[in-house]
């Protein structure tokens, strides 16, 4: 057995690459195929597939798989899959399911399922994972390979174990996003409950929706103004920076560019209150009830009305230390690394070390990805002990 999960992937880089693709697939479902390919490579498997039932409909993704095999499985062979039924009996949800341990080979090769499906598609050994999802039916990840390669071992099962929490979070978030984006709920209604001001931009960079908090900020025109669909800073110098930021994010969301490292900006106010904190993130989506395409979301927060901390739930999900949680929360509030070090009484190198640890634990590669992840987390109610870290 490998001591460290990255060894099972052949190194930290391929492991983090698969994890990054898992979260990227939340907004770009076509990337699930790349996730399956990465998993197949890591476990030395062949036919690899993911099946999940989401609010928007079933999600099927596969790699190294004959599409006809998946179709025939879903339409018929799933109902006579004796191995799956046996795995349900002996493996708890969330545990790696080794087919050869669920059913001896001499029994398996006598079944209709094996002879009419597995054998036809050159499958013999299988390794699966039943993925529990909060508020949704469980998802299934499976991988098969031919008999000469031998049965799957614990070192390959460790790949599944490492990816399980990331798959759970990504698929649950995927389900939540599709639900939020449905015309029944309405994106505007959902974002009105958000503690940040939120503007949605189309592929031309024009504002096509805003929540109540955003409308209030634009109406006061203390730091931001909104005219004819164009969002701008009230100060010319900052406005040039803002427009560059918006253009970059929209270009990424429209598929015309790759995200750069900068996505946040402080916006001074005419009232000389503390600057507003603005973050832009690309988003590929269709505006509910409209043919308009969203390309980016703009989140604006007021430090004088700082929202409740997400640190407690981040600690719970990713096993962050108290200091790491404070650092993550400070990043979300727009502080730079040097400012975080000064605020928390850390050296600059220590602050950088904590940021690297946070990115590693949360499976993110850049601070912008971490902020996007944190913005998807719910808040604890005011006065909750969990907010006092």
Tab-separated table of C-alpha atoms in Angstrom, residues 20-185:
chain	number	residue	atom	x	y	z
A	20	UNK	CA	-8.644	20.340	-10.814
A	21	UNK	CA	-10.500	18.831	-13.785
A	22	UNK	CA	-13.187	17.481	-11.449
A	23	UNK	CA	-14.004	20.992	-10.193
A	24	UNK	CA	-13.666	22.526	-13.659
A	25	UNK	CA	-16.250	20.012	-14.926
A	26	UNK	CA	-18.866	21.585	-12.633
A	27	UNK	CA	-19.171	24.504	-15.049
A	28	UNK	CA	-17.986	22.663	-18.168
A	29	UNK	CA	-19.638	19.203	-18.163
A	30	UNK	CA	-17.744	18.196	-21.299
A	31	UNK	CA	-14.630	18.002	-19.100
A	32	UNK	CA	-16.018	14.947	-17.278
A	33	UNK	CA	-14.636	12.882	-20.158
A	34	UNK	CA	-11.156	14.222	-19.341
A	35	UNK	CA	-11.739	13.301	-15.695
A	36	UNK	CA	-12.602	9.738	-16.719
A	37	UNK	CA	-9.490	9.538	-18.876
A	38	UNK	CA	-7.336	10.735	-15.972
A	39	UNK	CA	-8.849	8.132	-13.659
A	40	UNK	CA	-8.431	5.354	-16.239
A	41	UNK	CA	-4.772	6.281	-16.593
A	42	UNK	CA	-4.212	6.390	-12.827
A	43	UNK	CA	-5.728	2.938	-12.165
A	44	UNK	CA	-4.396	1.334	-15.361
A	45	UNK	CA	-7.947	0.650	-16.407
A	46	UNK	CA	-9.769	0.485	-19.692
A	47	UNK	CA	-13.520	1.073	-19.853
A	48	UNK	CA	-14.210	3.848	-17.307
A	49	UNK	CA	-17.543	5.577	-16.760
A	50	UNK	CA	-19.450	7.861	-14.397
A	51	UNK	CA	-23.229	7.802	-13.977
A	52	UNK	CA	-25.159	10.340	-11.901
A	53	UNK	CA	-28.781	11.442	-11.731
A	54	UNK	CA	-28.824	15.238	-11.430
A	55	UNK	CA	-31.776	17.669	-11.326
A	56	UNK	CA	-31.090	18.607	-14.947
A	57	UNK	CA	-31.145	14.949	-16.001
A	58	UNK	CA	-28.763	11.977	-16.096
A	59	UNK	CA	-25.030	12.576	-16.404
A	60	UNK	CA	-23.128	9.894	-18.320
A	61	UNK	CA	-19.446	10.299	-19.007
A	62	UNK	CA	-16.915	7.733	-20.154
A	63	UNK	CA	-13.391	7.110	-21.406
A	64	UNK	CA	-11.926	4.191	-23.309
A	65	UNK	CA	-15.473	2.865	-23.597
A	66	UNK	CA	-17.478	1.719	-26.597
A	67	UNK	CA	-20.587	3.965	-26.565
A	68	UNK	CA	-22.636	0.965	-27.662
A	69	UNK	CA	-21.557	-0.847	-24.498
A	70	UNK	CA	-22.811	1.970	-22.283
A	71	UNK	CA	-26.098	2.128	-24.172
A	72	UNK	CA	-26.705	-1.604	-23.898
A	73	UNK	CA	-25.781	-1.543	-20.207
A	74	UNK	CA	-28.218	1.256	-19.376
A	75	UNK	CA	-31.070	-0.199	-21.442
A	76	UNK	CA	-30.725	-3.831	-20.348
A	77	UNK	CA	-27.668	-5.223	-18.617
A	78	UNK	CA	-27.858	-2.925	-15.591
A	79	UNK	CA	-31.001	-4.817	-14.584
A	80	UNK	CA	-29.164	-8.185	-14.545
A	81	UNK	CA	-25.847	-6.987	-13.127
A	82	UNK	CA	-25.410	-9.617	-10.414
A	83	UNK	CA	-22.018	-8.217	-9.449
A	84	UNK	CA	-23.476	-4.818	-8.633
A	85	UNK	CA	-26.127	-6.413	-6.444
A	86	UNK	CA	-23.472	-8.443	-4.610
A	87	UNK	CA	-21.318	-5.332	-4.105
A	88	UNK	CA	-24.297	-3.525	-2.582
A	89	UNK	CA	-24.525	-6.334	-0.035
A	90	UNK	CA	-20.913	-6.416	1.110
A	91	UNK	CA	-19.467	-2.924	0.489
A	92	UNK	CA	-20.770	0.182	2.318
A	93	UNK	CA	-21.535	3.306	0.292
A	94	UNK	CA	-18.364	5.281	-0.343
A	95	UNK	CA	-16.107	2.195	-0.113
A	96	UNK	CA	-14.135	0.920	-3.091
A	97	UNK	CA	-15.909	-2.098	-4.594
A	98	UNK	CA	-13.599	-4.819	-5.964
A	99	UNK	CA	-15.550	-7.111	-8.272
A	100	UNK	CA	-13.350	-10.177	-7.733
A	101	UNK	CA	-13.959	-9.928	-3.977
A	102	UNK	CA	-17.701	-9.609	-4.384
A	103	UNK	CA	-18.090	-12.693	-6.569
A	104	UNK	CA	-15.639	-15.554	-7.190
A	105	UNK	CA	-14.594	-15.925	-10.802
A	106	UNK	CA	-16.060	-19.422	-11.115
A	107	UNK	CA	-19.493	-18.010	-10.270
A	108	UNK	CA	-19.141	-14.884	-12.390
A	109	UNK	CA	-18.292	-16.683	-15.625
A	110	UNK	CA	-21.484	-18.745	-15.341
A	111	UNK	CA	-23.752	-15.685	-15.417
A	112	UNK	CA	-25.622	-14.201	-18.360
A	113	UNK	CA	-24.254	-10.785	-17.424
A	114	UNK	CA	-20.659	-11.946	-17.846
A	115	UNK	CA	-21.110	-13.965	-21.027
A	116	UNK	CA	-23.409	-11.559	-22.867
A	117	UNK	CA	-21.926	-8.259	-21.703
A	118	UNK	CA	-18.529	-8.416	-20.003
A	119	UNK	CA	-17.065	-11.029	-22.326
A	120	UNK	CA	-18.470	-9.354	-25.442
A	121	UNK	CA	-16.716	-6.099	-24.556
A	122	UNK	CA	-13.441	-7.668	-23.369
A	123	UNK	CA	-14.100	-6.922	-19.692
A	124	UNK	CA	-13.180	-9.216	-16.834
A	125	UNK	CA	-12.067	-7.385	-13.696
A	126	UNK	CA	-13.969	-4.400	-12.354
A	127	UNK	CA	-13.526	-1.782	-9.640
A	128	UNK	CA	-16.357	0.528	-8.662
A	129	UNK	CA	-17.373	3.274	-6.279
A	130	UNK	CA	-20.863	4.175	-5.094
A	131	UNK	CA	-20.695	7.914	-4.397
A	132	UNK	CA	-23.229	9.201	-1.830
A	133	UNK	CA	-24.507	12.690	-2.719
A	134	UNK	CA	-26.316	15.016	-0.347
A	135	UNK	CA	-29.931	15.429	-1.465
A	136	UNK	CA	-29.355	13.472	-4.692
A	137	UNK	CA	-29.277	9.786	-5.701
A	138	UNK	CA	-25.866	8.131	-5.380
A	139	UNK	CA	-23.545	8.320	-8.374
A	140	UNK	CA	-21.480	5.398	-9.683
A	141	UNK	CA	-17.895	5.326	-10.906
A	142	UNK	CA	-16.716	2.090	-12.528
A	143	UNK	CA	-13.627	0.875	-14.321
A	144	UNK	CA	-12.976	-2.457	-16.029
A	145	UNK	CA	-9.984	-4.157	-17.605
A	146	UNK	CA	-9.107	-7.396	-19.370
A	147	UNK	CA	-8.099	-10.596	-17.591
A	148	UNK	CA	-4.362	-10.502	-18.517
A	149	UNK	CA	-3.912	-7.280	-16.522
A	150	UNK	CA	-5.035	-8.939	-13.297
A	151	UNK	CA	-7.443	-7.824	-10.603
A	152	UNK	CA	-7.473	-4.260	-9.248
A	153	UNK	CA	-5.384	-3.804	-6.093
A	154	UNK	CA	-5.521	-1.497	-3.042
A	155	UNK	CA	-2.964	0.861	-4.588
A	156	UNK	CA	-5.440	1.505	-7.412
A	157	UNK	CA	-8.358	1.649	-5.014
A	158	UNK	CA	-6.493	4.451	-3.231
A	159	UNK	CA	-7.069	6.579	-6.332
A	160	UNK	CA	-10.827	6.200	-5.819
A	161	UNK	CA	-10.524	6.884	-2.100
A	162	UNK	CA	-8.561	10.075	-2.752
A	163	UNK	CA	-11.022	11.345	-5.352
A	164	UNK	CA	-14.205	10.418	-3.448
A	165	UNK	CA	-14.644	13.679	-1.454
A	166	UNK	CA	-13.842	15.772	-4.519
A	167	UNK	CA	-16.328	13.864	-6.676
A	168	UNK	CA	-18.959	14.232	-3.952
A	169	UNK	CA	-18.473	17.983	-3.685
A	170	UNK	CA	-18.258	18.566	-7.430
A	171	UNK	CA	-21.323	16.477	-8.318
A	172	UNK	CA	-23.359	18.003	-5.476
A	173	UNK	CA	-22.329	21.505	-6.562
A	174	UNK	CA	-23.113	20.581	-10.175
A	175	UNK	CA	-26.593	19.549	-9.067
A	176	UNK	CA	-27.055	22.740	-7.069
A	177	UNK	CA	-25.951	24.926	-9.965
A	178	UNK	CA	-28.251	23.245	-12.460
A	179	UNK	CA	-31.103	23.602	-9.996
A	180	UNK	CA	-30.276	27.251	-9.407
A	181	UNK	CA	-30.127	27.857	-13.130
A	182	UNK	CA	-33.478	26.237	-13.801
A	183	UNK	CA	-36.325	28.496	-14.834
A	184	UNK	CA	-38.410	27.144	-11.955
A	185	UNK	CA	-36.144	28.604	-9.290
